[in-house]
């Protein structure tokens, strides 16, 4: 995670250094100097085991949030003093994603337990719990294991209080944080899950294995509110490789959502799943990374691909997009299972 977008917004008026935070499954959080591409190691923070996500506070970029996929805790640090300010405890499974709200007043997290939780940063207390999926990944009362939440985006709606959570059940859930209400359930997958049968030819007396088709939503995002014509839109990306764009009719006070576009690649020999998506800052474009190592740029008004970025030989696990000030140029940084980090420049 970079703190670069927030360093000029420190409430004290002091401009902080540009930093890059890198989390690892060994429990370490390493901060590097991002000034002039120096890459100097600044400090190492002791964090939770199996760090799944990192994100900076939007006011100043000195407070860092880290979540654990192993123990379900979320840690909040003050990087200048190298101190841990809070540990948020409450998820009953691993935490898969988290973020500060755009105004910095709340922490929002989602997890394998199927819940979206809102926390007060100053006290560490839970403000509200949205129980979006029965049972969650922790299992239901009948002993079955349910699906969990995989991804999160915040800052949607006219008031910036909407959050969207993607689930392993193929649905995305839109909630209003301060209103404590679920506004919409978006069904990314149109058909019922298919069941595939694997024959057991070992003559060991075991029954055939039935495996349900994967239906997880892996990426979600809101269109920036300043983009003309698509300000109330959001997007979902699934393991099916389809990008869906929705119009959230929140301006009229209703809880409806309309499917506007369905973006499908025609260049992939097999269905490559979407791993990350980012809306362009000023244009009605969505940038998606895929499991086959390709990045595609979609014009969501018409559902057509307007560009692709290639070079990786394996799945893209992470993608960060920044925008050149005063222009529409996007700088895309990707990390892949091919052990390579690549930087691309895309100009619409």
JSON list of C-alpha atoms in Angstrom, two decimals, residues 32-265:
[
{"chain": "A", "resi": 32, "resn": "UNK", "atom": "CA", "xyz": [10.09, 1.58, 2.42]},
{"chain": "A", "resi": 33, "resn": "UNK", "atom": "CA", "xyz": [10.95, 5.11, 1.38]},
{"chain": "A", "resi": 34, "resn": "UNK", "atom": "CA", "xyz": [9.04, 5.88, -1.82]},
{"chain": "A", "resi": 35, "resn": "UNK", "atom": "CA", "xyz": [10.68, 9.28, -2.33]},
{"chain": "A", "resi": 36, "resn": "UNK", "atom": "CA", "xyz": [12.52, 9.50, -5.66]},
{"chain": "A", "resi": 37, "resn": "UNK", "atom": "CA", "xyz": [12.29, 5.71, -6.04]},
{"chain": "A", "resi": 38, "resn": "UNK", "atom": "CA", "xyz": [14.99, 5.24, -3.41]},
{"chain": "A", "resi": 39, "resn": "UNK", "atom": "CA", "xyz": [13.54, 2.00, -1.98]},
{"chain": "A", "resi": 40, "resn": "UNK", "atom": "CA", "xyz": [15.30, 2.60, 1.35]},
{"chain": "A", "resi": 41, "resn": "UNK", "atom": "CA", "xyz": [14.05, 0.36, 4.16]},
{"chain": "A", "resi": 42, "resn": "UNK", "atom": "CA", "xyz": [12.62, 2.64, 6.86]},
{"chain": "A", "resi": 43, "resn": "UNK", "atom": "CA", "xyz": [11.22, 0.32, 9.49]},
{"chain": "A", "resi": 44, "resn": "UNK", "atom": "CA", "xyz": [9.76, -3.10, 10.21]},
{"chain": "A", "resi": 45, "resn": "UNK", "atom": "CA", "xyz": [6.57, -3.37, 12.25]},
{"chain": "A", "resi": 46, "resn": "UNK", "atom": "CA", "xyz": [5.52, -6.42, 14.20]},
{"chain": "A", "resi": 47, "resn": "UNK", "atom": "CA", "xyz": [2.13, -7.36, 12.82]},
{"chain": "A", "resi": 48, "resn": "UNK", "atom": "CA", "xyz": [-0.52, -10.06, 12.92]},
{"chain": "A", "resi": 49, "resn": "UNK", "atom": "CA", "xyz": [0.23, -13.44, 11.39]},
{"chain": "A", "resi": 50, "resn": "UNK", "atom": "CA", "xyz": [-0.57, -13.86, 7.68]},
{"chain": "A", "resi": 51, "resn": "UNK", "atom": "CA", "xyz": [-1.09, -10.22, 6.67]},
{"chain": "A", "resi": 52, "resn": "UNK", "atom": "CA", "xyz": [-3.85, -10.19, 4.03]},
{"chain": "A", "resi": 53, "resn": "UNK", "atom": "CA", "xyz": [-4.25, -6.46, 3.36]},
{"chain": "A", "resi": 54, "resn": "UNK", "atom": "CA", "xyz": [-2.74, -3.07, 4.14]},
{"chain": "A", "resi": 55, "resn": "UNK", "atom": "CA", "xyz": [-4.28, 0.38, 3.71]},
{"chain": "A", "resi": 56, "resn": "UNK", "atom": "CA", "xyz": [-3.40, 3.91, 4.87]},
{"chain": "A", "resi": 57, "resn": "UNK", "atom": "CA", "xyz": [-5.65, 6.45, 6.56]},
{"chain": "A", "resi": 58, "resn": "UNK", "atom": "CA", "xyz": [-6.78, 9.11, 4.05]},
{"chain": "A", "resi": 59, "resn": "UNK", "atom": "CA", "xyz": [-5.82, 12.03, 6.31]},
{"chain": "A", "resi": 60, "resn": "UNK", "atom": "CA", "xyz": [-2.06, 12.36, 6.24]},
{"chain": "A", "resi": 61, "resn": "UNK", "atom": "CA", "xyz": [-0.97, 8.83, 5.42]},
{"chain": "A", "resi": 62, "resn": "UNK", "atom": "CA", "xyz": [0.61, 8.16, 8.81]},
{"chain": "A", "resi": 63, "resn": "UNK", "atom": "CA", "xyz": [-1.91, 5.63, 10.18]},
{"chain": "A", "resi": 64, "resn": "UNK", "atom": "CA", "xyz": [-1.75, 2.14, 8.70]},
{"chain": "A", "resi": 65, "resn": "UNK", "atom": "CA", "xyz": [-4.34, -0.64, 8.85]},
{"chain": "A", "resi": 66, "resn": "UNK", "atom": "CA", "xyz": [-3.35, -4.33, 8.60]},
{"chain": "A", "resi": 67, "resn": "UNK", "atom": "CA", "xyz": [-5.66, -7.37, 8.60]},
{"chain": "A", "resi": 68, "resn": "UNK", "atom": "CA", "xyz": [-4.95, -11.05, 9.25]},
{"chain": "A", "resi": 69, "resn": "UNK", "atom": "CA", "xyz": [-6.38, -13.94, 7.27]},
{"chain": "A", "resi": 70, "resn": "UNK", "atom": "CA", "xyz": [-5.22, -16.30, 10.04]},
{"chain": "A", "resi": 71, "resn": "UNK", "atom": "CA", "xyz": [-6.62, -14.98, 13.33]},
{"chain": "A", "resi": 72, "resn": "UNK", "atom": "CA", "xyz": [-9.22, -12.45, 12.11]},
{"chain": "A", "resi": 73, "resn": "UNK", "atom": "CA", "xyz": [-7.67, -9.45, 13.88]},
{"chain": "A", "resi": 74, "resn": "UNK", "atom": "CA", "xyz": [-7.08, -5.98, 12.43]},
{"chain": "A", "resi": 75, "resn": "UNK", "atom": "CA", "xyz": [-4.16, -3.86, 13.66]},
{"chain": "A", "resi": 76, "resn": "UNK", "atom": "CA", "xyz": [-3.86, -0.09, 13.38]},
{"chain": "A", "resi": 77, "resn": "UNK", "atom": "CA", "xyz": [-0.42, 1.58, 13.56]},
{"chain": "A", "resi": 78, "resn": "UNK", "atom": "CA", "xyz": [0.97, 5.09, 13.84]},
{"chain": "A", "resi": 79, "resn": "UNK", "atom": "CA", "xyz": [3.98, 4.77, 11.56]},
{"chain": "A", "resi": 80, "resn": "UNK", "atom": "CA", "xyz": [6.07, 7.80, 12.75]},
{"chain": "A", "resi": 81, "resn": "UNK", "atom": "CA", "xyz": [6.09, 6.47, 16.34]},
{"chain": "A", "resi": 82, "resn": "UNK", "atom": "CA", "xyz": [6.16, 2.78, 15.27]},
{"chain": "A", "resi": 83, "resn": "UNK", "atom": "CA", "xyz": [3.34, 2.11, 17.74]},
{"chain": "A", "resi": 84, "resn": "UNK", "atom": "CA", "xyz": [0.20, 0.01, 17.53]},
{"chain": "A", "resi": 85, "resn": "UNK", "atom": "CA", "xyz": [-2.83, 2.18, 18.30]},
{"chain": "A", "resi": 86, "resn": "UNK", "atom": "CA", "xyz": [-5.61, -0.42, 18.23]},
{"chain": "A", "resi": 87, "resn": "UNK", "atom": "CA", "xyz": [-6.34, -4.08, 17.64]},
{"chain": "A", "resi": 88, "resn": "UNK", "atom": "CA", "xyz": [-9.87, -4.72, 16.38]},
{"chain": "A", "resi": 89, "resn": "UNK", "atom": "CA", "xyz": [-11.20, -8.11, 17.50]},
{"chain": "A", "resi": 90, "resn": "UNK", "atom": "CA", "xyz": [-14.56, -9.64, 16.57]},
{"chain": "A", "resi": 91, "resn": "UNK", "atom": "CA", "xyz": [-14.40, -11.52, 13.27]},
{"chain": "A", "resi": 92, "resn": "UNK", "atom": "CA", "xyz": [-15.03, -15.25, 13.70]},
{"chain": "A", "resi": 93, "resn": "UNK", "atom": "CA", "xyz": [-12.81, -16.14, 10.75]},
{"chain": "A", "resi": 94, "resn": "UNK", "atom": "CA", "xyz": [-10.01, -14.64, 8.71]},
{"chain": "A", "resi": 95, "resn": "UNK", "atom": "CA", "xyz": [-10.24, -11.01, 7.59]},
{"chain": "A", "resi": 96, "resn": "UNK", "atom": "CA", "xyz": [-10.08, -10.76, 3.79]},
{"chain": "A", "resi": 97, "resn": "UNK", "atom": "CA", "xyz": [-10.29, -6.99, 3.17]},
{"chain": "A", "resi": 98, "resn": "UNK", "atom": "CA", "xyz": [-10.56, -3.70, 5.00]},
{"chain": "A", "resi": 99, "resn": "UNK", "atom": "CA", "xyz": [-10.49, 0.06, 4.50]},
{"chain": "A", "resi": 100, "resn": "UNK", "atom": "CA", "xyz": [-10.96, 3.43, 6.12]},
{"chain": "A", "resi": 101, "resn": "UNK", "atom": "CA", "xyz": [-14.01, 5.37, 5.00]},
{"chain": "A", "resi": 102, "resn": "UNK", "atom": "CA", "xyz": [-13.07, 8.38, 2.80]},
{"chain": "A", "resi": 103, "resn": "UNK", "atom": "CA", "xyz": [-13.64, 10.78, 5.71]},
{"chain": "A", "resi": 104, "resn": "UNK", "atom": "CA", "xyz": [-11.40, 8.63, 7.92]},
{"chain": "A", "resi": 105, "resn": "UNK", "atom": "CA", "xyz": [-13.99, 8.30, 10.68]},
{"chain": "A", "resi": 106, "resn": "UNK", "atom": "CA", "xyz": [-14.61, 4.56, 10.45]},
{"chain": "A", "resi": 107, "resn": "UNK", "atom": "CA", "xyz": [-12.84, 1.30, 9.69]},
{"chain": "A", "resi": 108, "resn": "UNK", "atom": "CA", "xyz": [-14.76, -1.22, 7.57]},
{"chain": "A", "resi": 109, "resn": "UNK", "atom": "CA", "xyz": [-13.76, -4.87, 7.23]},
{"chain": "A", "resi": 110, "resn": "UNK", "atom": "CA", "xyz": [-15.10, -8.10, 5.71]},
{"chain": "A", "resi": 111, "resn": "UNK", "atom": "CA", "xyz": [-14.20, -11.68, 6.48]},
{"chain": "A", "resi": 112, "resn": "UNK", "atom": "CA", "xyz": [-14.62, -15.38, 6.03]},
{"chain": "A", "resi": 113, "resn": "UNK", "atom": "CA", "xyz": [-17.40, -15.34, 8.64]},
{"chain": "A", "resi": 114, "resn": "UNK", "atom": "CA", "xyz": [-19.69, -13.62, 6.12]},
{"chain": "A", "resi": 115, "resn": "UNK", "atom": "CA", "xyz": [-19.87, -10.34, 8.02]},
{"chain": "A", "resi": 116, "resn": "UNK", "atom": "CA", "xyz": [-19.07, -6.73, 7.19]},
{"chain": "A", "resi": 117, "resn": "UNK", "atom": "CA", "xyz": [-18.06, -4.88, 10.34]},
{"chain": "A", "resi": 118, "resn": "UNK", "atom": "CA", "xyz": [-17.81, -1.16, 11.08]},
{"chain": "A", "resi": 119, "resn": "UNK", "atom": "CA", "xyz": [-15.32, -0.10, 13.77]},
{"chain": "A", "resi": 120, "resn": "UNK", "atom": "CA", "xyz": [-14.57, 3.12, 15.67]},
{"chain": "A", "resi": 121, "resn": "UNK", "atom": "CA", "xyz": [-10.82, 3.78, 15.24]},
{"chain": "A", "resi": 122, "resn": "UNK", "atom": "CA", "xyz": [-10.40, 5.76, 18.45]},
{"chain": "A", "resi": 123, "resn": "UNK", "atom": "CA", "xyz": [-11.95, 3.17, 20.76]},
{"chain": "A", "resi": 124, "resn": "UNK", "atom": "CA", "xyz": [-11.54, -0.05, 18.80]},
{"chain": "A", "resi": 125, "resn": "UNK", "atom": "CA", "xyz": [-15.18, -0.88, 19.44]},
{"chain": "A", "resi": 126, "resn": "UNK", "atom": "CA", "xyz": [-17.54, -2.42, 16.90]},
{"chain": "A", "resi": 127, "resn": "UNK", "atom": "CA", "xyz": [-20.17, 0.08, 15.77]},
{"chain": "A", "resi": 128, "resn": "UNK", "atom": "CA", "xyz": [-22.25, -2.27, 13.64]},
{"chain": "A", "resi": 129, "resn": "UNK", "atom": "CA", "xyz": [-22.18, -5.76, 12.16]},
{"chain": "A", "resi": 130, "resn": "UNK", "atom": "CA", "xyz": [-23.82, -6.56, 8.82]},
{"chain": "A", "resi": 131, "resn": "UNK", "atom": "CA", "xyz": [-24.46, -10.32, 8.81]},
{"chain": "A", "resi": 132, "resn": "UNK", "atom": "CA", "xyz": [-24.70, -10.71, 5.07]},
{"chain": "A", "resi": 133, "resn": "UNK", "atom": "CA", "xyz": [-24.27, -14.45, 4.64]},
{"chain": "A", "resi": 134, "resn": "UNK", "atom": "CA", "xyz": [-25.79, -17.15, 6.86]},
{"chain": "A", "resi": 135, "resn": "UNK", "atom": "CA", "xyz": [-23.14, -19.32, 8.43]},
{"chain": "A", "resi": 136, "resn": "UNK", "atom": "CA", "xyz": [-20.29, -17.61, 6.62]},
{"chain": "A", "resi": 137, "resn": "UNK", "atom": "CA", "xyz": [-17.02, -19.43, 6.20]},
{"chain": "A", "resi": 138, "resn": "UNK", "atom": "CA", "xyz": [-17.18, -20.32, 9.90]},
{"chain": "A", "resi": 139, "resn": "UNK", "atom": "CA", "xyz": [-20.04, -22.74, 9.32]},
{"chain": "A", "resi": 140, "resn": "UNK", "atom": "CA", "xyz": [-23.75, -22.73, 10.04]},
{"chain": "A", "resi": 141, "resn": "UNK", "atom": "CA", "xyz": [-25.74, -24.23, 12.86]},
{"chain": "A", "resi": 142, "resn": "UNK", "atom": "CA", "xyz": [-26.35, -27.44, 10.89]},
{"chain": "A", "resi": 143, "resn": "UNK", "atom": "CA", "xyz": [-22.64, -28.12, 10.66]},
{"chain": "A", "resi": 144, "resn": "UNK", "atom": "CA", "xyz": [-22.35, -27.00, 7.05]},
{"chain": "A", "resi": 145, "resn": "UNK", "atom": "CA", "xyz": [-19.68, -24.57, 5.95]},
{"chain": "A", "resi": 146, "resn": "UNK", "atom": "CA", "xyz": [-21.00, -21.44, 4.31]},
{"chain": "A", "resi": 147, "resn": "UNK", "atom": "CA", "xyz": [-19.36, -18.98, 1.96]},
{"chain": "A", "resi": 148, "resn": "UNK", "atom": "CA", "xyz": [-17.40, -15.96, 3.12]},
{"chain": "A", "resi": 149, "resn": "UNK", "atom": "CA", "xyz": [-16.82, -12.43, 1.90]},
{"chain": "A", "resi": 150, "resn": "UNK", "atom": "CA", "xyz": [-13.77, -11.92, -0.29]},
{"chain": "A", "resi": 151, "resn": "UNK", "atom": "CA", "xyz": [-13.43, -8.24, -1.23]},
{"chain": "A", "resi": 152, "resn": "UNK", "atom": "CA", "xyz": [-14.56, -4.74, -0.29]},
{"chain": "A", "resi": 153, "resn": "UNK", "atom": "CA", "xyz": [-14.85, -1.22, -1.66]},
{"chain": "A", "resi": 154, "resn": "UNK", "atom": "CA", "xyz": [-15.99, 1.92, 0.17]},
{"chain": "A", "resi": 155, "resn": "UNK", "atom": "CA", "xyz": [-16.85, 5.51, -0.73]},
{"chain": "A", "resi": 156, "resn": "UNK", "atom": "CA", "xyz": [-19.89, 4.93, -2.93]},
{"chain": "A", "resi": 157, "resn": "UNK", "atom": "CA", "xyz": [-23.04, 7.05, -3.14]},
{"chain": "A", "resi": 158, "resn": "UNK", "atom": "CA", "xyz": [-23.62, 10.78, -2.99]},
{"chain": "A", "resi": 159, "resn": "UNK", "atom": "CA", "xyz": [-22.63, 10.87, 0.69]},
{"chain": "A", "resi": 160, "resn": "UNK", "atom": "CA", "xyz": [-19.70, 8.46, 0.32]},
{"chain": "A", "resi": 161, "resn": "UNK", "atom": "CA", "xyz": [-21.27, 6.10, 2.86]},
{"chain": "A", "resi": 162, "resn": "UNK", "atom": "CA", "xyz": [-21.84, 3.08, 0.64]},
{"chain": "A", "resi": 163, "resn": "UNK", "atom": "CA", "xyz": [-19.74, -0.07, 0.86]},
{"chain": "A", "resi": 164, "resn": "UNK", "atom": "CA", "xyz": [-19.88, -3.05, -1.49]},
{"chain": "A", "resi": 165, "resn": "UNK", "atom": "CA", "xyz": [-18.80, -6.53, -0.40]},
{"chain": "A", "resi": 166, "resn": "UNK", "atom": "CA", "xyz": [-18.17, -9.45, -2.77]},
{"chain": "A", "resi": 167, "resn": "UNK", "atom": "CA", "xyz": [-18.96, -12.99, -1.67]},
{"chain": "A", "resi": 168, "resn": "UNK", "atom": "CA", "xyz": [-18.01, -16.56, -2.44]},
{"chain": "A", "resi": 169, "resn": "UNK", "atom": "CA", "xyz": [-21.72, -17.23, -3.05]},
{"chain": "A", "resi": 170, "resn": "UNK", "atom": "CA", "xyz": [-21.62, -15.16, -6.26]},
{"chain": "A", "resi": 171, "resn": "UNK", "atom": "CA", "xyz": [-23.43, -12.15, -4.81]},
{"chain": "A", "resi": 172, "resn": "UNK", "atom": "CA", "xyz": [-22.31, -8.63, -3.97]},
{"chain": "A", "resi": 173, "resn": "UNK", "atom": "CA", "xyz": [-23.91, -6.78, -1.08]},
{"chain": "A", "resi": 174, "resn": "UNK", "atom": "CA", "xyz": [-24.27, -2.99, -0.97]},
{"chain": "A", "resi": 175, "resn": "UNK", "atom": "CA", "xyz": [-24.69, -1.47, 2.50]},
{"chain": "A", "resi": 176, "resn": "UNK", "atom": "CA", "xyz": [-25.05, 2.05, 3.88]},
{"chain": "A", "resi": 177, "resn": "UNK", "atom": "CA", "xyz": [-22.51, 2.43, 6.67]},
{"chain": "A", "resi": 178, "resn": "UNK", "atom": "CA", "xyz": [-24.05, 5.21, 8.77]},
{"chain": "A", "resi": 179, "resn": "UNK", "atom": "CA", "xyz": [-27.62, 4.14, 7.98]},
{"chain": "A", "resi": 180, "resn": "UNK", "atom": "CA", "xyz": [-26.85, 0.52, 9.02]},
{"chain": "A", "resi": 181, "resn": "UNK", "atom": "CA", "xyz": [-28.92, -0.87, 6.14]},
{"chain": "A", "resi": 182, "resn": "UNK", "atom": "CA", "xyz": [-28.34, -3.28, 3.28]},
{"chain": "A", "resi": 183, "resn": "UNK", "atom": "CA", "xyz": [-29.50, -1.51, 0.11]},
{"chain": "A", "resi": 184, "resn": "UNK", "atom": "CA", "xyz": [-28.99, -4.11, -2.61]},
{"chain": "A", "resi": 185, "resn": "UNK", "atom": "CA", "xyz": [-27.93, -7.67, -3.35]},
{"chain": "A", "resi": 186, "resn": "UNK", "atom": "CA", "xyz": [-26.33, -7.98, -6.79]},
{"chain": "A", "resi": 187, "resn": "UNK", "atom": "CA", "xyz": [-26.38, -11.47, -8.32]},
{"chain": "A", "resi": 188, "resn": "UNK", "atom": "CA", "xyz": [-23.23, -11.67, -10.42]},
{"chain": "A", "resi": 189, "resn": "UNK", "atom": "CA", "xyz": [-23.91, -15.24, -11.55]},
{"chain": "A", "resi": 190, "resn": "UNK", "atom": "CA", "xyz": [-27.08, -15.63, -13.59]},
{"chain": "A", "resi": 191, "resn": "UNK", "atom": "CA", "xyz": [-27.47, -19.41, -13.50]},
{"chain": "A", "resi": 192, "resn": "UNK", "atom": "CA", "xyz": [-27.71, -21.93, -10.69]},
{"chain": "A", "resi": 193, "resn": "UNK", "atom": "CA", "xyz": [-24.36, -23.47, -9.70]},
{"chain": "A", "resi": 194, "resn": "UNK", "atom": "CA", "xyz": [-23.34, -26.45, -11.78]},
{"chain": "A", "resi": 195, "resn": "UNK", "atom": "CA", "xyz": [-22.28, -29.69, -10.12]},
{"chain": "A", "resi": 196, "resn": "UNK", "atom": "CA", "xyz": [-19.52, -31.73, -11.67]},
{"chain": "A", "resi": 197, "resn": "UNK", "atom": "CA", "xyz": [-19.13, -35.45, -10.93]},
{"chain": "A", "resi": 198, "resn": "UNK", "atom": "CA", "xyz": [-15.74, -37.07, -10.61]},
{"chain": "A", "resi": 199, "resn": "UNK", "atom": "CA", "xyz": [-15.77, -40.83, -11.05]},
{"chain": "A", "resi": 200, "resn": "UNK", "atom": "CA", "xyz": [-13.70, -42.83, -8.62]},
{"chain": "A", "resi": 201, "resn": "UNK", "atom": "CA", "xyz": [-12.08, -45.68, -10.54]},
{"chain": "A", "resi": 202, "resn": "UNK", "atom": "CA", "xyz": [-9.95, -46.97, -7.70]},
{"chain": "A", "resi": 203, "resn": "UNK", "atom": "CA", "xyz": [-12.56, -49.58, -6.67]},
{"chain": "A", "resi": 204, "resn": "UNK", "atom": "CA", "xyz": [-12.11, -48.58, -3.05]},
{"chain": "A", "resi": 205, "resn": "UNK", "atom": "CA", "xyz": [-15.81, -48.43, -2.33]},
{"chain": "A", "resi": 206, "resn": "UNK", "atom": "CA", "xyz": [-15.93, -44.67, -2.04]},
{"chain": "A", "resi": 207, "resn": "UNK", "atom": "CA", "xyz": [-18.80, -42.71, -3.54]},
{"chain": "A", "resi": 208, "resn": "UNK", "atom": "CA", "xyz": [-18.34, -40.32, -6.46]},
{"chain": "A", "resi": 209, "resn": "UNK", "atom": "CA", "xyz": [-17.26, -36.82, -5.49]},
{"chain": "A", "resi": 210, "resn": "UNK", "atom": "CA", "xyz": [-19.62, -33.97, -6.34]},
{"chain": "A", "resi": 211, "resn": "UNK", "atom": "CA", "xyz": [-17.96, -30.59, -6.60]},
{"chain": "A", "resi": 212, "resn": "UNK", "atom": "CA", "xyz": [-19.88, -27.36, -7.03]},
{"chain": "A", "resi": 213, "resn": "UNK", "atom": "CA", "xyz": [-18.72, -24.82, -9.57]},
{"chain": "A", "resi": 214, "resn": "UNK", "atom": "CA", "xyz": [-16.74, -21.92, -8.08]},
{"chain": "A", "resi": 215, "resn": "UNK", "atom": "CA", "xyz": [-18.90, -18.77, -8.08]},
{"chain": "A", "resi": 216, "resn": "UNK", "atom": "CA", "xyz": [-16.85, -16.28, -6.09]},
{"chain": "A", "resi": 217, "resn": "UNK", "atom": "CA", "xyz": [-16.76, -12.53, -6.68]},
{"chain": "A", "resi": 218, "resn": "UNK", "atom": "CA", "xyz": [-13.11, -11.54, -6.37]},
{"chain": "A", "resi": 219, "resn": "UNK", "atom": "CA", "xyz": [-13.18, -7.78, -7.05]},
{"chain": "A", "resi": 220, "resn": "UNK", "atom": "CA", "xyz": [-15.59, -4.88, -6.53]},
{"chain": "A", "resi": 221, "resn": "UNK", "atom": "CA", "xyz": [-15.42, -1.12, -6.92]},
{"chain": "A", "resi": 222, "resn": "UNK", "atom": "CA", "xyz": [-17.38, 2.15, -7.09]},
{"chain": "A", "resi": 223, "resn": "UNK", "atom": "CA", "xyz": [-17.09, 4.65, -9.91]},
{"chain": "A", "resi": 224, "resn": "UNK", "atom": "CA", "xyz": [-15.63, 7.98, -8.69]},
{"chain": "A", "resi": 225, "resn": "UNK", "atom": "CA", "xyz": [-18.50, 10.41, -7.98]},
{"chain": "A", "resi": 226, "resn": "UNK", "atom": "CA", "xyz": [-16.99, 13.06, -10.25]},
{"chain": "A", "resi": 227, "resn": "UNK", "atom": "CA", "xyz": [-17.18, 10.94, -13.42]},
{"chain": "A", "resi": 228, "resn": "UNK", "atom": "CA", "xyz": [-19.97, 12.37, -15.57]},
{"chain": "A", "resi": 229, "resn": "UNK", "atom": "CA", "xyz": [-22.79, 9.98, -16.44]},
{"chain": "A", "resi": 230, "resn": "UNK", "atom": "CA", "xyz": [-21.60, 7.01, -14.41]},
{"chain": "A", "resi": 231, "resn": "UNK", "atom": "CA", "xyz": [-21.30, 8.49, -10.91]},
{"chain": "A", "resi": 232, "resn": "UNK", "atom": "CA", "xyz": [-23.73, 6.00, -9.31]},
{"chain": "A", "resi": 233, "resn": "UNK", "atom": "CA", "xyz": [-22.24, 2.94, -10.97]},
{"chain": "A", "resi": 234, "resn": "UNK", "atom": "CA", "xyz": [-20.34, 0.06, -9.39]},
{"chain": "A", "resi": 235, "resn": "UNK", "atom": "CA", "xyz": [-18.64, -3.03, -10.78]},
{"chain": "A", "resi": 236, "resn": "UNK", "atom": "CA", "xyz": [-18.19, -6.70, -9.85]},
{"chain": "A", "resi": 237, "resn": "UNK", "atom": "CA", "xyz": [-15.60, -9.12, -11.19]},
{"chain": "A", "resi": 238, "resn": "UNK", "atom": "CA", "xyz": [-15.84, -12.87, -10.75]},
{"chain": "A", "resi": 239, "resn": "UNK", "atom": "CA", "xyz": [-13.92, -16.09, -11.17]},
{"chain": "A", "resi": 240, "resn": "UNK", "atom": "CA", "xyz": [-15.97, -16.53, -14.34]},
{"chain": "A", "resi": 241, "resn": "UNK", "atom": "CA", "xyz": [-13.92, -13.76, -15.94]},
{"chain": "A", "resi": 242, "resn": "UNK", "atom": "CA", "xyz": [-16.95, -11.51, -16.46]},
{"chain": "A", "resi": 243, "resn": "UNK", "atom": "CA", "xyz": [-17.00, -7.84, -15.48]},
{"chain": "A", "resi": 244, "resn": "UNK", "atom": "CA", "xyz": [-20.47, -6.61, -14.63]},
{"chain": "A", "resi": 245, "resn": "UNK", "atom": "CA", "xyz": [-21.38, -2.95, -14.25]},
{"chain": "A", "resi": 246, "resn": "UNK", "atom": "CA", "xyz": [-24.39, -1.89, -12.20]},
{"chain": "A", "resi": 247, "resn": "UNK", "atom": "CA", "xyz": [-26.29, 1.36, -11.79]},
{"chain": "A", "resi": 248, "resn": "UNK", "atom": "CA", "xyz": [-27.11, 1.91, -8.14]},
{"chain": "A", "resi": 249, "resn": "UNK", "atom": "CA", "xyz": [-30.30, 3.95, -8.09]},
{"chain": "A", "resi": 250, "resn": "UNK", "atom": "CA", "xyz": [-29.50, 5.45, -4.70]},
{"chain": "A", "resi": 251, "resn": "UNK", "atom": "CA", "xyz": [-30.24, 9.04, -5.74]},
{"chain": "A", "resi": 252, "resn": "UNK", "atom": "CA", "xyz": [-33.99, 8.35, -5.72]},
{"chain": "A", "resi": 253, "resn": "UNK", "atom": "CA", "xyz": [-33.93, 6.66, -2.34]},
{"chain": "A", "resi": 254, "resn": "UNK", "atom": "CA", "xyz": [-34.79, 3.21, -3.72]},
{"chain": "A", "resi": 255, "resn": "UNK", "atom": "CA", "xyz": [-32.90, -0.02, -3.13]},
{"chain": "A", "resi": 256, "resn": "UNK", "atom": "CA", "xyz": [-32.83, -1.15, -6.73]},
{"chain": "A", "resi": 257, "resn": "UNK", "atom": "CA", "xyz": [-29.84, -1.82, -8.96]},
{"chain": "A", "resi": 258, "resn": "UNK", "atom": "CA", "xyz": [-29.78, -2.14, -12.73]},
{"chain": "A", "resi": 259, "resn": "UNK", "atom": "CA", "xyz": [-27.29, -4.22, -14.71]},
{"chain": "A", "resi": 260, "resn": "UNK", "atom": "CA", "xyz": [-25.82, -1.87, -17.32]},
{"chain": "A", "resi": 261, "resn": "UNK", "atom": "CA", "xyz": [-23.00, -3.80, -18.97]},
{"chain": "A", "resi": 262, "resn": "UNK", "atom": "CA", "xyz": [-21.56, -7.29, -19.18]},
{"chain": "A", "resi": 263, "resn": "UNK", "atom": "CA", "xyz": [-17.93, -7.23, -20.33]},
{"chain": "A", "resi": 264, "resn": "UNK", "atom": "CA", "xyz": [-16.50, -10.53, -21.58]},
{"chain": "A", "resi": 265, "resn": "UNK", "atom": "CA", "xyz": [-13.09, -11.18, -23.10]}
]
